[in-house]
Coordinates of C-alpha atoms in Angstrom, one line a residue:
M1 CA 54.1 39.9 82.4
D2 CA 55.4 41.5 79.2
K3 CA 55.9 45.2 79.7
S4 CA 56.2 46.1 76.0
R5 CA 53.7 47.7 73.8
F6 CA 50.6 45.4 73.4
T7 CA 52.7 42.4 74.6
D8 CA 54.6 42.5 71.3
H9 CA 58.1 43.3 72.4
Q10 CA 59.7 43.1 68.9
R11 CA 57.1 45.4 67.4
F12 CA 57.9 47.9 70.2
I13 CA 61.7 47.7 69.4
D14 CA 61.0 48.0 65.6
A15 CA 58.7 51.0 66.0
Y16 CA 60.6 53.0 68.6
F17 CA 64.2 52.1 68.4
K18 CA 65.1 50.9 64.9
P19 CA 64.4 54.1 63.0
Y20 CA 67.2 55.9 64.8
P21 CA 69.6 53.4 66.4
G22 CA 70.5 54.3 70.0
Q23 CA 67.7 56.8 70.3
Y24 CA 64.0 56.5 71.2
S25 CA 61.8 57.9 68.5
L26 CA 58.1 58.6 68.2
P27 CA 56.1 57.3 65.2
L28 CA 55.5 59.9 62.5
T29 CA 51.9 60.4 63.6
Y30 CA 53.1 61.9 66.8
P31 CA 54.0 65.6 67.3
G32 CA 57.2 66.9 65.9
Q33 CA 59.4 68.7 68.3
V34 CA 62.4 71.0 68.5
R35 CA 64.8 71.2 71.5
S36 CA 66.0 74.7 72.4
D37 CA 69.6 75.5 73.6
D38 CA 68.1 75.8 77.1
G39 CA 66.8 72.2 76.9
F40 CA 63.1 73.1 76.4
Y41 CA 61.0 71.3 73.9
Q42 CA 58.6 73.0 71.5
I43 CA 55.9 70.9 69.9
T44 CA 55.8 71.9 66.2
G45 CA 52.8 69.9 65.1
R46 CA 52.0 66.5 63.8
M47 CA 54.6 65.0 61.5
D48 CA 51.9 63.6 59.2
D49 CA 50.2 67.0 58.6
V50 CA 52.6 68.1 55.8
I51 CA 51.6 69.7 52.5
N52 CA 53.8 69.4 49.4
V53 CA 53.5 72.8 47.7
S54 CA 55.5 72.9 44.5
G55 CA 58.1 70.5 45.9
Q56 CA 58.4 72.4 49.2
R57 CA 57.3 70.5 52.3
L58 CA 55.2 72.6 54.6
G59 CA 53.8 71.7 58.0
T60 CA 50.2 72.9 58.5
A61 CA 51.1 73.8 62.1
E62 CA 53.6 76.4 60.9
I63 CA 50.7 78.4 59.3
E64 CA 48.3 77.7 62.2
D65 CA 50.9 79.1 64.6
T66 CA 51.0 82.3 62.6
V67 CA 47.2 82.7 62.2
P68 CA 45.3 82.5 65.5
E69 CA 42.1 80.4 65.7
S70 CA 42.6 78.6 62.4
A71 CA 42.9 75.2 60.8
V72 CA 44.9 74.5 57.7
I73 CA 44.6 71.6 55.4
G74 CA 46.1 70.7 52.0
I75 CA 44.0 70.3 48.9
P76 CA 45.0 69.1 45.5
H77 CA 46.2 71.6 42.9
D78 CA 46.8 70.8 39.2
I79 CA 50.1 72.6 39.0
K80 CA 51.5 72.9 42.5
G81 CA 50.5 69.4 43.7
E82 CA 48.8 70.7 46.9
V83 CA 48.0 74.1 48.3
P84 CA 47.1 75.3 51.8
F85 CA 43.4 76.0 52.5
A86 CA 42.9 77.9 55.7
F87 CA 39.7 78.0 57.8
V88 CA 39.9 81.1 59.9
V89 CA 37.7 82.4 62.8
L90 CA 38.0 86.1 63.1
K91 CA 37.5 87.9 66.4
E92 CA 34.4 90.0 66.5
E93 CA 36.3 93.3 66.4
F94 CA 37.9 92.2 63.1
S95 CA 34.9 90.6 61.5
D96 CA 33.6 93.9 60.0
D97 CA 36.3 94.0 57.2
P98 CA 37.4 90.4 56.4
P99 CA 39.2 91.3 53.1
V100 CA 41.6 93.7 54.9
V101 CA 42.3 91.2 57.7
L102 CA 42.9 88.4 55.3
Q103 CA 45.3 90.5 53.3
Q104 CA 47.2 91.3 56.5
L105 CA 47.3 87.5 57.3
R106 CA 48.7 86.8 53.8
E107 CA 51.4 89.4 54.3
L108 CA 52.2 88.0 57.8
I109 CA 52.5 84.4 56.5
A110 CA 54.7 85.5 53.6
T111 CA 57.0 87.4 56.0
K112 CA 57.2 84.9 58.8
I113 CA 57.3 81.7 56.7
A114 CA 57.5 82.2 53.0
K115 CA 55.4 83.2 50.0
Y116 CA 54.7 79.6 49.0
A117 CA 53.1 79.1 52.4
V118 CA 50.4 81.6 51.9
P119 CA 47.1 79.7 51.5
D120 CA 45.5 79.9 48.2
H121 CA 42.1 79.9 50.0
F122 CA 41.0 81.5 53.2
L123 CA 37.5 80.7 54.4
V124 CA 36.1 82.8 57.3
V125 CA 33.9 80.7 59.5
K126 CA 32.2 81.3 62.8
R127 CA 33.6 78.2 64.5
L128 CA 35.8 75.2 63.8
P129 CA 34.6 71.6 64.1
K130 CA 36.0 70.5 67.4
T131 CA 35.6 67.5 69.6
R132 CA 34.6 67.8 73.2
S133 CA 38.3 67.7 74.1
G134 CA 39.1 70.6 71.7
K135 CA 40.7 68.7 68.9
I136 CA 39.9 70.1 65.4
M137 CA 38.5 67.5 63.0
R138 CA 40.5 68.3 59.9
R139 CA 39.1 65.4 58.0
I140 CA 35.7 67.2 57.9
L141 CA 37.3 70.4 56.7
R142 CA 39.2 68.5 54.0
K143 CA 35.9 67.0 52.8
V144 CA 34.3 70.4 52.7
A145 CA 37.2 72.0 50.8
T146 CA 37.4 69.2 48.3
E147 CA 33.6 69.1 47.9
T148 CA 33.3 65.5 49.0
T149 CA 30.7 66.0 51.8
G150 CA 28.5 63.1 50.7
D151 CA 30.0 60.9 53.4
L152 CA 31.3 62.9 56.3
G153 CA 31.8 59.8 58.4
D154 CA 31.2 59.8 62.2
V155 CA 30.5 63.3 63.5
S156 CA 29.1 62.2 66.9
T157 CA 32.3 63.1 68.6
L158 CA 31.9 66.8 67.7
D159 CA 31.1 69.2 70.5
D160 CA 28.4 70.7 68.3
P161 CA 27.6 68.8 65.0
S162 CA 25.7 71.9 63.7
V163 CA 29.0 73.5 63.0
V164 CA 29.4 71.3 60.0
T165 CA 26.3 72.8 58.3
E166 CA 27.6 76.3 59.1
I167 CA 31.0 75.6 57.5
M168 CA 29.3 74.0 54.5
D169 CA 27.1 77.0 54.0
A170 CA 30.1 79.4 54.4
Y171 CA 32.0 77.3 51.8
E172 CA 29.1 77.4 49.3
L173 CA 28.9 81.2 49.6
Y174 CA 32.7 81.4 49.2
R175 CA 32.6 79.2 46.1
K176 CA 29.8 81.3 44.5
Q177 CA 31.8 84.5 45.2
R178 CA 35.0 83.1 43.6
G179 CA 32.9 82.0 40.6
A180 CA 31.6 85.5 40.2
E181 CA 35.1 87.0 40.5
E182 CA 36.4 84.7 37.9
K183 CA 33.6 85.6 35.5
K184 CA 34.5 89.3 36.0
K185 CA 38.1 88.6 35.0
K186 CA 37.1 87.0 31.7

């Protein structure tokens, strides 16, 4: 019996050994990792979750590691190419004054990563859309942030599908508030 991937030995060789001769490599959809001097591995996030902000490659996991209980996606921007959009769940003790907390998060990201990594948008939500296993469904967040919620696709794997409506309502309120702020500036 063939012990290779899906009984296609050549595909196995091409996918895992040819990119870096002499070394085993994971496909780019697998987690990135860094090995410490002590020999420990740190998972740095999926290699395909990268945003290109003004020519700077930025992993969404970098921001998510800085902001607890968050999900970051990239959305199109006319000048920068893409910008980070962060969906953030605030702990109850901090939910009384979101603007202050969000400003602190901006400063923290700018200090720990870089100013270009600070999300252009922060949307405070009560919950994130997670599957039963705890995986965040970023494709749903991307559709909400890009206002393409007409076809959300399959949401049956969500732990609680009602979270999508909550997030869409929060986004609509956020969009109206931003519109009002922009009118004031003019």
